Coordinates of C-alpha atoms in Angstrom, one line a residue:
Chain A
X230 CA 30.3 -70.1 -50.4
X231 CA 28.0 -67.6 -48.6
X232 CA 25.0 -66.3 -50.3
X233 CA 22.3 -63.6 -49.2
X234 CA 18.5 -64.5 -50.3
X235 CA 20.4 -67.2 -52.4
X236 CA 22.6 -65.1 -54.5
X237 CA 26.0 -66.0 -54.2
X238 CA 28.5 -63.4 -52.4
X239 CA 32.3 -63.3 -52.0
X240 CA 34.2 -63.1 -48.7
X241 CA 33.5 -59.1 -48.5
X242 CA 29.9 -59.5 -49.2
X243 CA 30.0 -58.3 -52.8
X244 CA 27.8 -60.3 -55.3
X245 CA 29.6 -62.8 -57.3
X246 CA 27.1 -62.5 -60.2
X247 CA 26.2 -59.1 -61.0
X248 CA 22.9 -60.4 -62.6
X249 CA 21.6 -61.8 -59.4
X250 CA 20.9 -58.3 -58.0
X251 CA 17.3 -57.3 -56.7
X252 CA 15.9 -54.6 -54.4
X253 CA 15.5 -57.3 -51.9
X254 CA 19.0 -58.3 -51.9
X255 CA 20.1 -54.6 -51.3
X256 CA 17.4 -54.4 -48.4
X257 CA 18.9 -57.4 -46.8
X258 CA 22.6 -56.4 -47.1
X259 CA 21.8 -53.0 -45.4
X260 CA 20.1 -55.1 -42.7
X261 CA 23.0 -56.8 -42.1
X262 CA 24.8 -53.5 -41.7
X263 CA 22.0 -52.3 -39.5
X264 CA 21.1 -49.6 -41.9
X265 CA 17.4 -49.2 -43.0
X266 CA 17.5 -48.0 -46.7
X267 CA 16.0 -44.6 -47.1
X268 CA 14.8 -42.6 -50.7
X269 CA 18.5 -41.1 -50.2
X270 CA 20.0 -44.3 -50.2
X271 CA 18.1 -45.6 -53.0
X272 CA 19.0 -42.4 -55.1
X273 CA 22.8 -43.2 -54.5
X274 CA 22.3 -46.9 -55.3
X275 CA 20.4 -46.2 -58.6
X276 CA 22.8 -43.8 -59.6
X277 CA 25.7 -46.2 -58.9
X278 CA 23.8 -48.8 -61.2
X279 CA 23.1 -46.3 -63.8
X280 CA 26.8 -45.3 -63.8
X281 CA 28.0 -48.7 -63.9
X282 CA 25.5 -49.8 -66.8
X283 CA 26.8 -46.8 -69.0
X284 CA 30.5 -46.8 -68.2
X285 CA 31.3 -50.8 -66.7
X286 CA 33.0 -49.3 -63.9
X287 CA 31.9 -48.1 -60.3
X288 CA 32.8 -44.2 -60.0
X289 CA 35.7 -43.1 -57.8
X290 CA 34.2 -41.3 -54.7
X291 CA 35.4 -37.9 -56.1
X292 CA 33.6 -38.4 -59.4
X293 CA 30.5 -40.0 -57.3
X294 CA 30.2 -36.7 -55.1
X295 CA 30.5 -34.5 -58.2
X296 CA 27.9 -36.4 -60.0
X297 CA 25.6 -36.7 -57.0
X298 CA 25.8 -32.9 -56.3
X299 CA 24.9 -32.2 -60.0
X300 CA 22.0 -34.5 -60.1
X301 CA 20.4 -34.1 -56.4
X302 CA 21.6 -30.7 -55.4
X303 CA 24.6 -29.0 -54.2
X304 CA 24.0 -29.9 -50.4
X305 CA 24.3 -33.7 -51.3
X306 CA 27.5 -33.3 -53.5
X307 CA 30.1 -33.8 -50.6
X308 CA 31.5 -36.9 -49.0
X309 CA 30.0 -36.3 -45.5
X310 CA 26.6 -36.5 -46.8
X311 CA 27.4 -39.8 -48.5
X312 CA 29.2 -41.1 -45.5
X313 CA 26.1 -40.4 -43.5
X314 CA 24.1 -42.4 -45.7
X315 CA 27.0 -45.1 -46.1
X316 CA 29.5 -45.1 -43.1
X317 CA 31.5 -48.0 -44.7
X318 CA 32.3 -45.4 -47.6
X319 CA 29.7 -44.7 -50.6
X320 CA 32.1 -46.5 -52.8
X321 CA 32.7 -49.7 -50.8
X322 CA 29.3 -49.9 -49.0
X323 CA 27.2 -48.4 -51.7
X324 CA 28.6 -50.3 -54.2
X325 CA 28.1 -53.6 -52.5
X326 CA 24.2 -52.8 -51.9
X327 CA 23.9 -51.9 -55.7
X328 CA 25.2 -55.2 -56.4
X329 CA 28.2 -53.9 -58.1
X330 CA 31.8 -55.1 -57.8
X331 CA 34.2 -53.1 -55.5
X332 CA 35.2 -50.0 -57.1
X333 CA 38.7 -50.1 -58.8
X334 CA 41.3 -48.7 -56.6
X335 CA 39.1 -49.0 -53.6
X336 CA 41.2 -51.2 -51.0
Chain B
X300 CA 52.4 -32.8 -54.0
X301 CA 54.1 -31.9 -57.2
X302 CA 52.8 -32.8 -60.4
X303 CA 54.2 -34.8 -62.9
X304 CA 53.5 -35.4 -66.3
X305 CA 52.4 -39.3 -66.8
X306 CA 52.0 -40.8 -70.1
X307 CA 50.3 -44.2 -70.8
X308 CA 51.4 -45.7 -74.0
X309 CA 48.5 -48.2 -75.4
X310 CA 49.9 -50.4 -78.2
X311 CA 47.6 -53.4 -78.1
X312 CA 44.2 -54.3 -79.1
X313 CA 41.3 -54.6 -76.6
X314 CA 40.2 -58.3 -76.0
X315 CA 43.5 -60.6 -77.1
X316 CA 45.5 -59.7 -74.4
X317 CA 45.2 -58.0 -71.0
X318 CA 47.2 -55.0 -71.8
X319 CA 44.4 -52.9 -72.7
X320 CA 42.3 -53.3 -69.8
X321 CA 45.3 -53.6 -67.3
X322 CA 46.2 -50.0 -68.6
X323 CA 42.8 -48.7 -68.3
X324 CA 42.7 -50.0 -64.6
X325 CA 46.0 -48.3 -63.8
X326 CA 45.2 -45.1 -65.3
X327 CA 41.9 -44.8 -63.3
X328 CA 43.5 -45.6 -60.1
X329 CA 46.3 -43.2 -60.9
X330 CA 43.6 -40.6 -61.6
X331 CA 43.1 -40.4 -57.9
X332 CA 46.7 -38.7 -57.5
X333 CA 45.8 -36.0 -59.4
X334 CA 48.7 -36.0 -61.8
X335 CA 48.9 -34.9 -65.2
X336 CA 47.9 -37.8 -67.2
X337 CA 47.9 -38.3 -71.0
X338 CA 47.3 -41.4 -72.9
X339 CA 48.7 -42.5 -76.5
X340 CA 47.3 -45.1 -78.9
X341 CA 49.5 -46.3 -81.3
X342 CA 49.8 -49.5 -83.3
X343 CA 46.9 -51.9 -82.6
X344 CA 46.2 -49.8 -79.4
X345 CA 44.4 -47.4 -81.7
X346 CA 41.6 -50.2 -81.8
X347 CA 41.0 -49.8 -78.2
X348 CA 38.8 -46.6 -78.7
X349 CA 37.2 -47.6 -82.2
X350 CA 33.4 -46.8 -82.0
X351 CA 31.0 -49.7 -82.2
X352 CA 32.4 -52.5 -80.1
X353 CA 30.2 -55.1 -79.0
X354 CA 31.7 -57.9 -76.9
X355 CA 28.1 -60.1 -76.5
X356 CA 29.5 -62.9 -78.5
X357 CA 32.6 -63.4 -76.7
X358 CA 31.5 -63.2 -73.1
X359 CA 34.1 -60.4 -72.2
X360 CA 33.2 -56.8 -70.6
X361 CA 33.1 -54.4 -73.2
X362 CA 35.2 -51.8 -71.5
X363 CA 35.4 -49.7 -74.2
X364 CA 32.4 -47.9 -72.3
X365 CA 34.8 -46.9 -69.6
X366 CA 36.9 -44.6 -71.7
X367 CA 33.8 -42.4 -71.7
X368 CA 34.3 -41.8 -68.1
X369 CA 37.7 -40.8 -68.4
X370 CA 36.5 -37.1 -68.9
X371 CA 35.0 -37.2 -65.1
X372 CA 38.5 -38.1 -64.0
X373 CA 40.1 -35.3 -65.5
X374 CA 41.7 -37.3 -68.1
X375 CA 41.3 -35.6 -71.3
X376 CA 44.5 -35.8 -73.4
X377 CA 43.9 -38.9 -75.5
X378 CA 46.4 -38.9 -78.5
X379 CA 46.0 -41.2 -81.4
X380 CA 48.8 -41.8 -83.9
X381 CA 47.5 -40.8 -87.4
X382 CA 50.1 -43.0 -89.2
X383 CA 48.9 -46.2 -87.1
X384 CA 45.1 -45.2 -88.1
X385 CA 46.1 -44.9 -91.7
X386 CA 48.0 -48.2 -91.8
X387 CA 44.8 -49.9 -90.4
X388 CA 42.5 -48.2 -93.1
X389 CA 40.8 -46.2 -90.2
X390 CA 40.2 -42.5 -89.8
X391 CA 39.4 -40.3 -86.7
X392 CA 35.7 -40.7 -87.7
X393 CA 35.8 -44.3 -86.5
X394 CA 36.8 -43.5 -83.0
X395 CA 34.7 -43.1 -80.3
X396 CA 33.6 -39.3 -79.6
X397 CA 35.2 -39.0 -76.4
X398 CA 34.8 -35.5 -74.3
X399 CA 35.3 -33.7 -71.2
X400 CA 33.6 -31.0 -69.6
X401 CA 36.2 -27.7 -69.3
X402 CA 36.1 -26.3 -65.9
X403 CA 37.9 -23.3 -66.8
X404 CA 35.6 -22.5 -69.8
X405 CA 32.3 -23.0 -68.1
X406 CA 31.8 -26.7 -68.3
X407 CA 31.9 -26.5 -72.3
X408 CA 32.1 -30.0 -73.5
X409 CA 35.2 -30.5 -75.6
X410 CA 36.9 -33.4 -77.6
X411 CA 39.6 -35.5 -75.6
X412 CA 40.8 -37.3 -78.6
X413 CA 43.6 -35.8 -80.7
X414 CA 45.0 -37.4 -83.8
X415 CA 48.8 -36.6 -84.1
X416 CA 51.6 -37.4 -86.2
X417 CA 54.3 -39.8 -84.9
X418 CA 56.7 -36.6 -85.0
X419 CA 54.2 -34.5 -82.9
X420 CA 53.6 -37.9 -80.8
X421 CA 57.4 -38.0 -80.4
X422 CA 57.6 -34.4 -79.1
X423 CA 54.7 -34.9 -76.6
X424 CA 56.5 -38.1 -75.3
X425 CA 59.8 -36.3 -74.8
X426 CA 57.7 -33.5 -72.6
X427 CA 56.8 -36.3 -70.2
X428 CA 58.1 -37.3 -66.7
X429 CA 57.2 -41.0 -66.8
X430 CA 55.9 -43.1 -69.8
X431 CA 54.2 -46.4 -68.9
X432 CA 53.9 -49.0 -71.7
X433 CA 51.3 -51.3 -72.2
Chain C
X114 CA 65.0 -39.9 -73.3
X115 CA 66.0 -43.6 -73.1
X116 CA 64.0 -46.2 -75.4
X117 CA 64.5 -49.5 -74.3
X118 CA 63.1 -52.6 -76.8
X119 CA 62.7 -56.1 -75.6
X120 CA 61.4 -58.0 -78.8
X121 CA 62.8 -59.4 -81.5
X122 CA 62.1 -57.2 -84.8
X123 CA 61.4 -60.6 -86.4
X124 CA 58.5 -61.5 -84.0
X125 CA 57.3 -58.1 -83.3
X126 CA 57.0 -54.4 -84.4
X127 CA 58.3 -53.0 -81.1
X128 CA 61.4 -51.6 -82.7
X129 CA 59.8 -50.4 -85.7
X130 CA 57.0 -48.3 -83.2
X131 CA 59.9 -47.1 -81.4
X132 CA 61.9 -45.9 -84.2
X133 CA 58.6 -44.1 -85.5
X134 CA 58.3 -42.3 -82.3
X135 CA 61.9 -41.4 -81.4
X136 CA 63.0 -37.8 -81.5
X137 CA 66.6 -36.4 -82.6
X138 CA 68.3 -36.6 -79.2
X139 CA 66.8 -39.9 -77.8
X140 CA 68.9 -43.3 -77.6
X141 CA 67.9 -47.0 -77.9
X142 CA 68.9 -49.6 -75.6
X143 CA 68.3 -53.3 -77.0
X144 CA 67.3 -55.9 -74.1
X145 CA 66.3 -59.3 -73.8
X146 CA 65.1 -60.8 -77.3
X147 CA 65.5 -57.1 -78.5
X148 CA 69.1 -57.7 -78.9
X149 CA 68.4 -60.1 -81.8
X150 CA 67.6 -56.8 -83.8
X151 CA 71.2 -55.6 -83.3
X152 CA 72.6 -58.7 -85.1
X153 CA 73.8 -58.2 -88.8
X154 CA 71.0 -59.6 -90.8
X155 CA 68.2 -58.1 -88.8
X156 CA 69.4 -54.5 -88.8
X157 CA 67.0 -52.0 -90.4
X158 CA 68.8 -48.9 -92.4
X159 CA 67.1 -46.7 -89.7
X160 CA 68.6 -48.6 -87.0
X161 CA 72.2 -48.4 -88.7
X162 CA 71.7 -44.9 -89.1
X163 CA 71.2 -44.2 -85.5
X164 CA 74.0 -46.4 -84.6
X165 CA 76.3 -44.4 -86.7
X166 CA 75.2 -41.7 -84.8
X167 CA 76.3 -43.4 -81.7
X168 CA 72.9 -43.7 -80.3
X169 CA 72.1 -47.7 -80.4
X170 CA 73.2 -49.7 -77.5
X171 CA 72.7 -53.4 -76.5
X172 CA 72.8 -55.3 -73.2
X173 CA 75.8 -57.3 -73.3
X174 CA 74.4 -60.1 -71.1
X175 CA 71.6 -60.7 -73.3
X176 CA 73.8 -60.5 -76.4
X177 CA 76.0 -63.1 -75.1
X178 CA 73.2 -65.4 -73.8
X179 CA 72.0 -65.6 -77.4
X180 CA 75.4 -66.4 -78.7
X181 CA 75.3 -63.7 -81.3
X182 CA 78.0 -61.5 -80.0
X183 CA 80.3 -62.3 -83.3
X184 CA 77.3 -61.1 -85.3
X185 CA 76.7 -57.5 -83.8
X186 CA 76.3 -54.9 -86.3
X187 CA 78.6 -52.1 -86.7
X188 CA 78.6 -49.0 -84.2
X189 CA 76.1 -50.7 -82.1
X190 CA 77.7 -50.3 -78.5
X191 CA 77.5 -52.9 -75.9
X192 CA 76.8 -52.0 -72.2
X193 CA 76.4 -54.2 -68.9
X194 CA 73.8 -53.4 -66.2
X195 CA 75.9 -50.7 -64.9
X196 CA 75.8 -49.0 -68.4
X197 CA 72.3 -49.4 -68.4
X198 CA 72.0 -47.7 -65.2
X199 CA 74.2 -44.9 -66.7
X200 CA 72.0 -44.4 -69.7
X201 CA 68.9 -44.2 -67.5
X202 CA 70.8 -41.6 -65.4
X203 CA 71.9 -39.7 -68.4
X204 CA 68.8 -39.5 -70.4
X205 CA 66.0 -39.2 -68.0
X206 CA 62.6 -40.6 -68.8
X207 CA 62.7 -43.9 -70.1
X208 CA 60.3 -45.6 -72.1
X209 CA 59.8 -49.4 -72.9
X210 CA 58.6 -50.7 -76.2
X211 CA 57.2 -54.2 -75.2

């Protein structure tokens, strides 16, 4: 099994144990995708973690964009903005950095 | 794409079998297709949305929390059989206060759960294009 | 509507739940272990009332497989798979009580 900073990840790079997550792991995962995490990235990552804590699922992209717009301003509530942060998809890549499982229904 | 009416029929309690969580996952996936979705809870299915579930002692995910997200997915028609509640000594007050924000009414928060008689439920069912049982 | 029931009423409440939710125009098709509810002793009065109105069917293959073809209650109509398909076509939305 592969690992990131000692935390086990699956074949797609998602954490196996959600409890293993640390900010350092997120930074390391991003580095692997050649992304340097900005404050905007962290806003989304922390939002995803909060959403998962509350609802036990990762939000669908449609739900995520709406919620981000509501919380961080209309100009950020669109998939173009979110994809600019997470080119591999705010759901898939964002959730991976946030230490969450792959979103339900995400292929 | 023409909208069809989909009803998900839930008849089992949450943790003893996989039916409940499977149903919920299918509902969430199907939500992406923007159809008219409703959920029905009858028999032990009513236990799926009972307030105060705590799964710490059984090492399983407490997916009752996920029902609170359904409003975000535009799923806001949850019908609960009054007879099934009564048989189990439950009332509407024992259920989670699930809500959605009504887009057409200044995003006012409204209840998603509606307790209906079996006769009403039968009418709602016959109005569906597709009924999926779990 | 077409309601299919695939569990014995001795084992599960699927048939009863179906009967609770059925409207005046729907029909019931008993399949798999559901056909056990079509046998004389398993018959509920509500099911026989519906059968008397010609609204209860049982799948022949499942009845035969369980050796209960001589015990099927009055007025329950036996259908083969082609008959099953006809019922689906005729009655539109199908609900399965599992």
